[in-house]
XYZ file of C-alpha atoms in Angstrom:
597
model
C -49.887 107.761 131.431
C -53.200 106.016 129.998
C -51.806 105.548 126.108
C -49.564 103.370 127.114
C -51.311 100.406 128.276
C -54.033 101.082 125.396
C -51.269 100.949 123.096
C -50.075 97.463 124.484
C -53.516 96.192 124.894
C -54.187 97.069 120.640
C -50.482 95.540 120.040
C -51.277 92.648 121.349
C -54.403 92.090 120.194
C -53.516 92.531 116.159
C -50.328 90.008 116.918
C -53.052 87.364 118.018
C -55.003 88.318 115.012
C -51.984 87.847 112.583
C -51.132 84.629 114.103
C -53.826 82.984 113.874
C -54.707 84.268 110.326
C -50.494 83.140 109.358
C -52.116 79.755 111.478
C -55.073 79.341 109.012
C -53.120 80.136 105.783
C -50.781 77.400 106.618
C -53.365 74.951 106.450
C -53.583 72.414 103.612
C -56.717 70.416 103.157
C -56.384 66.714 102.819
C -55.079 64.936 100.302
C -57.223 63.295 97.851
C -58.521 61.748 94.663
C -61.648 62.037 92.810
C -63.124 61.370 89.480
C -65.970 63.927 87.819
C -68.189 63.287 84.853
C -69.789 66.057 83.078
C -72.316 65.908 81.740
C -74.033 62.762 83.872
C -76.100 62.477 80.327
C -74.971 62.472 76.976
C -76.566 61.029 73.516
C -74.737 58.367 71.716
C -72.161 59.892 70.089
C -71.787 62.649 71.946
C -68.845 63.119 74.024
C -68.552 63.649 78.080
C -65.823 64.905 79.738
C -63.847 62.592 82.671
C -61.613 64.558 84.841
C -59.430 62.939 87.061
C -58.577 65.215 90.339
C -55.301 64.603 92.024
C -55.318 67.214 95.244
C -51.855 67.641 96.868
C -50.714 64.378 95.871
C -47.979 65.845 93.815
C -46.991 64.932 90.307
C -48.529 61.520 90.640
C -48.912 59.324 87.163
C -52.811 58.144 86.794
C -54.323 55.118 86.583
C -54.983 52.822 83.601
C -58.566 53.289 82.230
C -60.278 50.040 81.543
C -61.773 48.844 78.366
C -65.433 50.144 78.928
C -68.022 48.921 77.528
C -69.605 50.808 74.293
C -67.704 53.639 74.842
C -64.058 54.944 73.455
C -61.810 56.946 75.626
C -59.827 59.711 74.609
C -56.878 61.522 76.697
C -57.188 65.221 76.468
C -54.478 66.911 78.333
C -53.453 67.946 81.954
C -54.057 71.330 83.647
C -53.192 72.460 87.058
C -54.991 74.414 89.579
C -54.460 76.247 92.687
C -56.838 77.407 95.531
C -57.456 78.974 98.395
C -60.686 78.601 100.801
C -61.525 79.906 104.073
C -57.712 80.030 104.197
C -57.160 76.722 103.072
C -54.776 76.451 100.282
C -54.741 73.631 97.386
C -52.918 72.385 94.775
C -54.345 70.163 92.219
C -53.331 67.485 89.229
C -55.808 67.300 86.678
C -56.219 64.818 83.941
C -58.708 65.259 81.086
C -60.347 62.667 79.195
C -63.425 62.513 76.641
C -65.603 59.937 77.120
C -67.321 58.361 73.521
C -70.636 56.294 73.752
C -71.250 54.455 70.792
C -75.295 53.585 71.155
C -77.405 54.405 73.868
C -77.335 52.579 77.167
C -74.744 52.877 80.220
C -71.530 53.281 80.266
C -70.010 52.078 83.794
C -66.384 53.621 85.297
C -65.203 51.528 87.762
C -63.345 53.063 90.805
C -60.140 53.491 90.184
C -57.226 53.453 92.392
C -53.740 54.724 93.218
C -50.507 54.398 95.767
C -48.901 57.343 96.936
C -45.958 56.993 99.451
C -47.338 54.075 100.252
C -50.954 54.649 100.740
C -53.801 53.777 98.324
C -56.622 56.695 97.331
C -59.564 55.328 95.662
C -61.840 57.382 93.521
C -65.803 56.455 93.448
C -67.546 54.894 90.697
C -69.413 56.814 88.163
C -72.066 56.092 85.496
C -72.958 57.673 82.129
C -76.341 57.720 80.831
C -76.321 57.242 76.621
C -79.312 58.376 74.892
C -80.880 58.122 71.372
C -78.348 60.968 70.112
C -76.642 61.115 67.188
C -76.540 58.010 65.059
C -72.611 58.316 63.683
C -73.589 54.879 61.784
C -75.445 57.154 59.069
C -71.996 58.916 58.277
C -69.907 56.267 57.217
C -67.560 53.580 59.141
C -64.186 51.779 59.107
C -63.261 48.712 58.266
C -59.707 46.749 58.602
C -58.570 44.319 56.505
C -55.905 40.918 56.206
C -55.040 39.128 53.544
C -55.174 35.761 55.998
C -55.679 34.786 59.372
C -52.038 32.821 59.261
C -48.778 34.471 58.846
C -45.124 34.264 60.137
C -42.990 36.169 62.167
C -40.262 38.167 59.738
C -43.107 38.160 57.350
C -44.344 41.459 55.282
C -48.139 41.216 55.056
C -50.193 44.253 53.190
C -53.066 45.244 55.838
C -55.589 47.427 54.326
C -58.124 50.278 56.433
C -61.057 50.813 55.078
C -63.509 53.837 55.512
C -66.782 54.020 53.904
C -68.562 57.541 54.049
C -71.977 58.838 52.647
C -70.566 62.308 53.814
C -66.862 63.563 53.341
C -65.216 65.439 57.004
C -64.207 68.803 57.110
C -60.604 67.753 58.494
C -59.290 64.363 59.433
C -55.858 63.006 60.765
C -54.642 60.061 59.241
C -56.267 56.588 60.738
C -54.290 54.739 63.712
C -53.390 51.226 64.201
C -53.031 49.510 67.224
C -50.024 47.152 66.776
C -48.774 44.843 69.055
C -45.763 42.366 67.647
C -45.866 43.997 64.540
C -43.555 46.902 62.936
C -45.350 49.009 59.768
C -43.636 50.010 56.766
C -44.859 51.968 54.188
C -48.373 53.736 53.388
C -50.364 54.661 50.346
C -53.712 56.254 50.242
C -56.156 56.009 47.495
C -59.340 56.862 46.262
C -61.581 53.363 45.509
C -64.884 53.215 43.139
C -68.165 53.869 44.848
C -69.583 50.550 46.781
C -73.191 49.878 47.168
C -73.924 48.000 51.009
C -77.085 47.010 52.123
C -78.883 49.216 49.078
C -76.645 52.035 50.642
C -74.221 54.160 47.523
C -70.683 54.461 50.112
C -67.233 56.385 48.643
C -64.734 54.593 49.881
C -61.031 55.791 51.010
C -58.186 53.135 51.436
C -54.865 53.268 53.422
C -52.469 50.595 52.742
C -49.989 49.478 54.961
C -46.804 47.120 54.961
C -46.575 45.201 57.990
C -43.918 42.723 59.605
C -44.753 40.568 62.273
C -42.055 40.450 64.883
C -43.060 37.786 66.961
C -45.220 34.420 67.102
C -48.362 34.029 69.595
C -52.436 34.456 68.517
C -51.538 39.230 68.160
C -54.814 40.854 67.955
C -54.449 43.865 65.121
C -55.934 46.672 65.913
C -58.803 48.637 66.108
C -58.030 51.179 63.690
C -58.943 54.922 64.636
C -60.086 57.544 62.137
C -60.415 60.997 63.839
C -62.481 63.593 61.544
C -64.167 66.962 62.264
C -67.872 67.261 60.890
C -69.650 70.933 60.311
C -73.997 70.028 60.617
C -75.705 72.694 59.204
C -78.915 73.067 60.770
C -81.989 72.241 58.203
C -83.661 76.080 59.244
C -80.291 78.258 59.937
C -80.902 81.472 57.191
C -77.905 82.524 56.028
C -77.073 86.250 57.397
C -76.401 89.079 55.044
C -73.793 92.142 55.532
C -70.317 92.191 57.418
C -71.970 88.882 59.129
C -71.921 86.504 56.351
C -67.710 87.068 56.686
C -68.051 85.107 59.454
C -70.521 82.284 58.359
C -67.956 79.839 57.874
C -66.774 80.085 61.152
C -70.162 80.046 62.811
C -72.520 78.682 60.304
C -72.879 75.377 62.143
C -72.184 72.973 64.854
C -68.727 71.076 65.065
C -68.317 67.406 65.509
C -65.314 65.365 66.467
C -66.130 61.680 65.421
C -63.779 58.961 65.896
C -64.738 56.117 63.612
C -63.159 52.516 65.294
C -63.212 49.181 63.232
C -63.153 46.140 64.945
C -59.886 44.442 65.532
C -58.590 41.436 63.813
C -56.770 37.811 65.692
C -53.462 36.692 63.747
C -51.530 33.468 64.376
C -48.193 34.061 64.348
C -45.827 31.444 63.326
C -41.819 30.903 63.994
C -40.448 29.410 60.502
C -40.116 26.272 61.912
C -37.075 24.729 63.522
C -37.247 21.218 61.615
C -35.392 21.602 58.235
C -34.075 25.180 58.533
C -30.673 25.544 56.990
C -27.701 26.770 58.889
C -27.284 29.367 56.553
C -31.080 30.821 57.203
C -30.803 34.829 58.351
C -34.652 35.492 58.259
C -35.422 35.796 55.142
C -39.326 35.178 54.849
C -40.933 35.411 51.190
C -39.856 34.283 47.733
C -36.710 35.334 46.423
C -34.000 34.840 43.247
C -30.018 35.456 43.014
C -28.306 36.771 40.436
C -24.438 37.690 40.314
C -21.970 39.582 37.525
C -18.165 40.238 37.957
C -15.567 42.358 36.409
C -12.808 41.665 35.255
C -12.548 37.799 34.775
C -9.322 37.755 34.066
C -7.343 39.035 36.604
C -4.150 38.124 38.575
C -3.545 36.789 42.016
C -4.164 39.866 44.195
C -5.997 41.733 42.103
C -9.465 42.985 43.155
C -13.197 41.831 41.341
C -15.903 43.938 41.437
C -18.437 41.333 42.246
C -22.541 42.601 42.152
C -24.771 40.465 43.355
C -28.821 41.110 42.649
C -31.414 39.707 44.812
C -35.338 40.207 43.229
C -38.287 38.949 44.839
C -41.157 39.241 47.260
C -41.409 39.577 50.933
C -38.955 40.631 54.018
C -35.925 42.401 52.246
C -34.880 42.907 55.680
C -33.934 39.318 56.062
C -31.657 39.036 53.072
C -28.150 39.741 54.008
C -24.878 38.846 50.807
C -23.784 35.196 52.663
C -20.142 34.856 53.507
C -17.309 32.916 51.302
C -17.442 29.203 51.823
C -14.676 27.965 53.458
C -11.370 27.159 51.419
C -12.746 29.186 48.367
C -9.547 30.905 47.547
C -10.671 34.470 47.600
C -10.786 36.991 50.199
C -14.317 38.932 50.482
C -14.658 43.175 51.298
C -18.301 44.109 51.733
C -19.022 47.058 49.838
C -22.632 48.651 49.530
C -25.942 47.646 49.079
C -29.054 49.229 47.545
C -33.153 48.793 47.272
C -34.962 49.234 44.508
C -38.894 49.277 45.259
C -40.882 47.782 42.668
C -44.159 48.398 44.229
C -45.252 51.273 46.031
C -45.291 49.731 49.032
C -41.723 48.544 49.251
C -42.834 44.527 49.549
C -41.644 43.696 46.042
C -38.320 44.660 44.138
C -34.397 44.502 44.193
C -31.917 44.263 46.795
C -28.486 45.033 45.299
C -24.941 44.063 46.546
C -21.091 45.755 45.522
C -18.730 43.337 46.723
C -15.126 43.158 46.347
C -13.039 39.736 46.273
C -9.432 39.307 45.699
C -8.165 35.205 44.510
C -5.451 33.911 46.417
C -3.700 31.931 44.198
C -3.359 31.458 40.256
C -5.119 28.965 37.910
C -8.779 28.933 36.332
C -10.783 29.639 39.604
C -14.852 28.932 39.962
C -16.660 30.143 42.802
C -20.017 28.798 43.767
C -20.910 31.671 45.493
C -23.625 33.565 46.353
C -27.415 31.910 47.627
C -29.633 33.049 49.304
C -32.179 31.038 51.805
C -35.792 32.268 52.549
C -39.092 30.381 54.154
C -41.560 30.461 51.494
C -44.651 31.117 53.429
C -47.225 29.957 50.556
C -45.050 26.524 50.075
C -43.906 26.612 53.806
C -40.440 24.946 52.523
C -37.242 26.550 52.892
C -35.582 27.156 49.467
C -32.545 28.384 48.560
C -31.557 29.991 45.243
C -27.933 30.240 43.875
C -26.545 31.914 41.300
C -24.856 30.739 38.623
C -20.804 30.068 39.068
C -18.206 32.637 38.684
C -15.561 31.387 36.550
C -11.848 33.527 36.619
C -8.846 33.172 34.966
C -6.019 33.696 37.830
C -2.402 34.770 36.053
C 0.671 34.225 38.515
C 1.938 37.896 40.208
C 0.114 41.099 40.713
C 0.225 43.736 37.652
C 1.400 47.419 38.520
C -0.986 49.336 36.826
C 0.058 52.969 36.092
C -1.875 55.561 37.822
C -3.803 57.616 36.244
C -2.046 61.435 35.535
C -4.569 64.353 35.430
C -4.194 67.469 34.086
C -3.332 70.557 36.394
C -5.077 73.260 34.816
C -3.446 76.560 34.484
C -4.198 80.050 35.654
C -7.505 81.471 33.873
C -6.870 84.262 31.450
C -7.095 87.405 32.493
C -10.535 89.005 31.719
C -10.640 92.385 30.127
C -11.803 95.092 32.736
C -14.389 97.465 30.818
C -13.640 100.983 30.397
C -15.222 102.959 33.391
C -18.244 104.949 32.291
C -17.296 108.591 32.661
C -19.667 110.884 34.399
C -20.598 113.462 31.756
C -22.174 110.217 30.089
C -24.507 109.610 33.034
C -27.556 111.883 33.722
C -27.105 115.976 33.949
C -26.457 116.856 38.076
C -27.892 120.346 39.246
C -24.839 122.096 40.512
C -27.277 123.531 43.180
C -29.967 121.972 45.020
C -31.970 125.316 46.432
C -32.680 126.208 49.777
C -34.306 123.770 52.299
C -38.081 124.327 53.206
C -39.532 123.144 56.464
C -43.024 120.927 55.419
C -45.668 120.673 58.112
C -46.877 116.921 58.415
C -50.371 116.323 57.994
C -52.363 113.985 60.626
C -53.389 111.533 57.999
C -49.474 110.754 57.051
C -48.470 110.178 61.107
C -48.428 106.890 62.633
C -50.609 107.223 65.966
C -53.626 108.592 63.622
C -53.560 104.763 61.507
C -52.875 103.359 65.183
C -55.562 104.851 66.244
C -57.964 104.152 63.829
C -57.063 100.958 63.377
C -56.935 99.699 67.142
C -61.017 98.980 67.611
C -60.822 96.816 64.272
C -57.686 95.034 65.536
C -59.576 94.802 69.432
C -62.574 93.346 67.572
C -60.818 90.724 65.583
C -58.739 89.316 68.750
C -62.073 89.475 70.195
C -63.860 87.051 67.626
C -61.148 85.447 65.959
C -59.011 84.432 69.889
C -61.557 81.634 70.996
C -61.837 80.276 67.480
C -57.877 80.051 66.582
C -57.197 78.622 70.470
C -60.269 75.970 69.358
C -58.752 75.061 66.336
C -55.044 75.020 67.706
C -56.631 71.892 70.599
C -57.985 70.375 67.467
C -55.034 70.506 65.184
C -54.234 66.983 63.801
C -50.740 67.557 63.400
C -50.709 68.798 67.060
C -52.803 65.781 68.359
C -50.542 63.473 66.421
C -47.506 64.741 68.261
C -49.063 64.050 71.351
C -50.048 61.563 70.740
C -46.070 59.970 69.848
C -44.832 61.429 73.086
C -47.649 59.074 75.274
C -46.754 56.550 73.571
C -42.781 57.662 73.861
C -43.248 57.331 77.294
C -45.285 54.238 77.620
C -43.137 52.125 75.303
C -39.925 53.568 77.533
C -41.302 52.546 80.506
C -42.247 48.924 79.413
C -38.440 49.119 78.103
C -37.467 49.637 81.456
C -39.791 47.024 83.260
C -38.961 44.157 80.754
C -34.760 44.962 80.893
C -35.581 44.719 84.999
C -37.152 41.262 84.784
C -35.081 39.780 82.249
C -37.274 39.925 79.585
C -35.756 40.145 76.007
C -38.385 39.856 73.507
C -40.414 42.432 75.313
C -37.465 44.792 75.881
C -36.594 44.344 72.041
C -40.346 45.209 71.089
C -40.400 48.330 73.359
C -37.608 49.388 72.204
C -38.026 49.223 68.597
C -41.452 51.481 69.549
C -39.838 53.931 71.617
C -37.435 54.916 68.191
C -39.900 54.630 65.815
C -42.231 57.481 67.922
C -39.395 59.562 68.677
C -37.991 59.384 64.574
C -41.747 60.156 64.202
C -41.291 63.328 66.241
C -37.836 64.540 65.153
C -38.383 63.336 60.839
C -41.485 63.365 60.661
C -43.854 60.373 58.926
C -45.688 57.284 60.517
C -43.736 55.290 63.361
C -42.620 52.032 62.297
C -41.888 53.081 58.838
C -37.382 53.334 59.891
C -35.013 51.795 59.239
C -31.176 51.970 59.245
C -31.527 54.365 56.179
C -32.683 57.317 58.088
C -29.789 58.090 59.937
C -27.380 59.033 57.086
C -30.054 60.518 54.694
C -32.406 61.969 57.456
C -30.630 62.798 60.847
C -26.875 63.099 60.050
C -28.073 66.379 57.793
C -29.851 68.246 60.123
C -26.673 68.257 62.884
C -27.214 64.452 65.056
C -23.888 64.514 66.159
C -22.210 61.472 64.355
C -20.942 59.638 67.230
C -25.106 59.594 68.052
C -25.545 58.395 64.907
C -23.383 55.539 65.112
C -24.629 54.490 68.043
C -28.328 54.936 66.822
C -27.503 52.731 64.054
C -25.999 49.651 66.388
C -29.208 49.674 67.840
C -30.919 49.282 64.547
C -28.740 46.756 63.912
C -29.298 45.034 67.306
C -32.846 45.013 66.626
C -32.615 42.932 63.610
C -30.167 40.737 64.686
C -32.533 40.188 67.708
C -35.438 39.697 65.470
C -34.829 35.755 64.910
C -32.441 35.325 67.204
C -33.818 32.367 69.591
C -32.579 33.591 72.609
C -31.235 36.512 73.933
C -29.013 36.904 77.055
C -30.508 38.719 80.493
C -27.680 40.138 81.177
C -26.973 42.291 78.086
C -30.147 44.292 78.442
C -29.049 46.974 81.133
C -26.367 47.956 78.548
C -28.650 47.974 75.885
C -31.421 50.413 77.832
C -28.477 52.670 78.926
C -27.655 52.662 75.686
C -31.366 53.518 74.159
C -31.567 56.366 76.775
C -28.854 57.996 75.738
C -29.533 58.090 72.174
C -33.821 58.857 72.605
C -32.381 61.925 75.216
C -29.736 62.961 71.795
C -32.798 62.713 69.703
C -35.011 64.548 71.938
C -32.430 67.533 71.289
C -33.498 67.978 67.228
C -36.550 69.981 66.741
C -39.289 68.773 66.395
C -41.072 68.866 63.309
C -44.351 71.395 62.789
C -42.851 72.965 66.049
């Protein structure tokens, strides 16, 4: 009679208890953004971390840092964490940067702001206090160079970056160049001769580029970025003796990740002007000669001419295309293949061959004037045009049957002589009888869980010591940082291919789009961006399974791009197409594997 209302009394009281505990879980704190800085002091030189904090905002893109003031930022990744306080549950966005002061002073982070469904979250401003710290000055810095402050656009320019050390780095990655209007070729590194500066003995590294400028306007070029690792020694550190010293490498100093930055450099950028340019002008920017063969001469009507055709010079091969027949010549003209033979390492110099095939029409002694080509000389500024010298054929009436040629069908092989088999008594003597079989008892030493045994604290140690210090050297991989690197900038240069095919905006949309394929070929061939072309398709892509209707349609857009390259207008309304069209092959590309994946 008296349990029952006790029993109701304790029901009802752990229901309330649940509910409101279920009522507590199922709150969410606000949403919100914040920016930390840690630590609020650093030397010069010495790098702080910024986190940016997105809390149940979702998946949200963050803001643009500003240029700041004596100070290089670095983007380090994005995490995400989850929480749960006083039964409040979060989720949170975070995106890591590392902050680089270059002298001592302050370094100033404006707020910084974004929209989310419509509403704007502001993070507050922060401030970095630079010390004395480490002078990175003492170690060596980077320099880029032009041959001139004028160029034009179609033009191949060698840019070189320089960097002068007193002390070599542990590791490096290979320097970066900001490029904006120009494409880059080919790269060479060498060694250069010791330079003294300022009563200071430098060694002295040199990358060479080959760059084209791909449109006109005052381009800044640049900075360049050389990431290295340093290992400081510290002047009283005594080196350790025993099973220790194994491990002195590892630990016998302090790690540095310097980023060296030169300063950047203003080009003008000129169009080959309008006045005077020939009708027959396809971009060709440098200095160039023609030279032309053919075979046979004496032909009749109908018959085909091996034609080749040998263009040598200086400058924008990309430019020089084998001219069509002139009108009323009296042959017929089948493009065949073309070649390029490099004559300096950096591809800016050599020979651009041409296979041809024309056919005359009619009979008689026929001379062709045929072919030229017509460049902008950028040291004259003229336009020129070079021709070859005429081709002169003798035309006979009729086409000649010529007999095919009759091959030989090779017989059946000759049967080969089987050797004798080897008869047994000639092989080793067999014991008719083996004996009896005799159980063996194993020993410990020969079983498996006695090595697994011993061996497991020496394995526990190692993944103890060696974890931390393979994870470290994984974050700081330069391969692995370059590949990151491409797929920001994949997705930066598809986005502005987006924005620009939205507003109309060709020369943009061209720009962003040649950028996009150069850092995904970087990702999927391996190399620097901006050093494909056409070529890589066939000798690069096709072999490692791009399907081929992929590759043809990789390869229009090549070809759009140069046609767009001095083209002086471009139509609005072709872009969409050309964006779907880019999408679909980047998403075919992003299939291949990547390389050092």
């Amino acid at each position: 009679m008296h349990r029952t209302p006790s029993r109701r009394i304790l029901l009802r009281f752990l229901w309330a208890i649940l509910l409101c505990w279920l009522g507590l879980f199922r709150l969410a704190s606000a949403p919100s953004f914040t920016a930390e800085l840690s630590p609020p002091a650093v030397g010069a030189g010495d790098p702080a971390q910024l986190r940016l904090i997105f809390t149940d905002l979702g998946d949200v893109t963050p803001p643009t840092l500003p240029s700041l003031t004596n100070a290089t930022v670095k983007y380090q990744g994005v995490s995400q964490q989850f929480s749960i306080i006083n039964f409040s549950r979060s989720s949170s966005i975070i995106h890591q940067y590392l902050v680089i002061p270059q002298s001592p002073g302050v370094v100033n982070i404006p707020a910084l702001q974004v929209e989310v469904d419509g509403k704007t979250y502001t993070s507050q401003p922060l401030t970095l206090q630079v010390g004395q710290g480490f002078d990175q000055a003492t170690i060596g810095f980077l320099r880029l160079i032009t041959p001139r402050p004028e160029v034009y656009v179609g033009e191949t320019f060698p840019v070189e970056i320089r960097f002068y050390y007193r002390e070599s780095p542990a590791r490096q990655a290979p320097p970066s160049l900001k490029l904006d209007g120009f494409t880059k070729g080919r790269e060479i590194v060498e060694n250069l001769p010791s330079e003294t500066l300022t009563n200071v003995v430098y060694s002295v590294v040199r990358w060479k580029l080959a760059l084209t400028a791909v449109k006109a306007g005052e381009l800044t070029l640049g900075p360049a970025e050389f990431q290295t690792i340093y290992i400081f020694q510290a002047p009283t550190q005594r080196r350790s003796r025993g099973l220790s010293s194994l491990f002195d490498p590892l630990f016998g100093g302090e790690q540095r990740q310097l980023t060296f930055q030169s300063s950047p450099v203003t080009l003008k950028v000129l169009n080959p002007p309008a006045a005077g340019r020939p009708p027959q002008f396809t971009g060709a920017v440098g200095r160039f000669n023609v030279e032309a063969t053919a075979s046979p001469t004496n032909v009749a009507a109908g018959d085909p001419i091996t034609v080749k055709v040998q263009i040598t010079g200086q400058g924008n091969f990309d430019g020089v295309h084998l001219p069509e027949l002139p009108a009323g010549s009296g042959f017929q003209l089948y493009p065949g293949t073309n070649s390029f033979t490099e004559s300096d390492p950096l591809g800016m110099s050599g020979t651009k061959t041409f296979e041809a095939v024309i056919i005359p029409e009619s009979p008689g002694v026929q001379t062709l004037k045929w072919p030229w080509v017509t460049f902008w000389d950028p040291g004259a500024k003229t336009y020129q045009t070079d021709q070859a010298k005429s081709l002169v054929f003798n035309v006979r009436p009729g086409a000649q049957v010529q007999a095919q040629p009759v091959g030989t069908v090779p017989g059946p092989p000759e049967p080969r002589a089987v050797p004798a088999s080897v008869s047994p008594t000639s092989q080793l003597s067999l014991l008719p009888d083996l004996g009896p079989m005799i159980a063996l008892t194993p020993s410990p030493v020969t079983t498996s869980w006695y090595w697994g045994a011993l061996a497991l604290p020496l394995v526990a140690y190692a993944a103890l010591v060696a974890g931390p210090i393979w994870a470290r050297r994984r974050a700081e991989d330069p391969a692995r940082v370059a590949r990151d690197q491409a797929r920001r900038e994949l997705t930066v240069q598809k986005r502005a291919m987006h924005t620009a095919a939205d507003q109309g905006d060709g020369p943009a949309f061209y720009t962003a789009l040649n950028a996009a394929l150069q850092q995904q070929l970087a990702l999927v061939v391996g190399g620097h961006p901006g050093a494909f072309t056409r070529d890589v398709v066939a000798k690069r892509l096709v072999p490692v399974g791009f399907p081929s209707e992929m590759a043809g349609r990789l390869e229009k857009l090549f070809d759009r791009l140069e046609e767009t390259r001095f083209s002086p207008a471009t139509s609005a309304g072709e872009l969409p197409y050309w964006r779907e069209e880019a999408d679909t092959v980047i998403h075919a590309l992003q299939q291949l594997r990547e390389v050092g994946t």
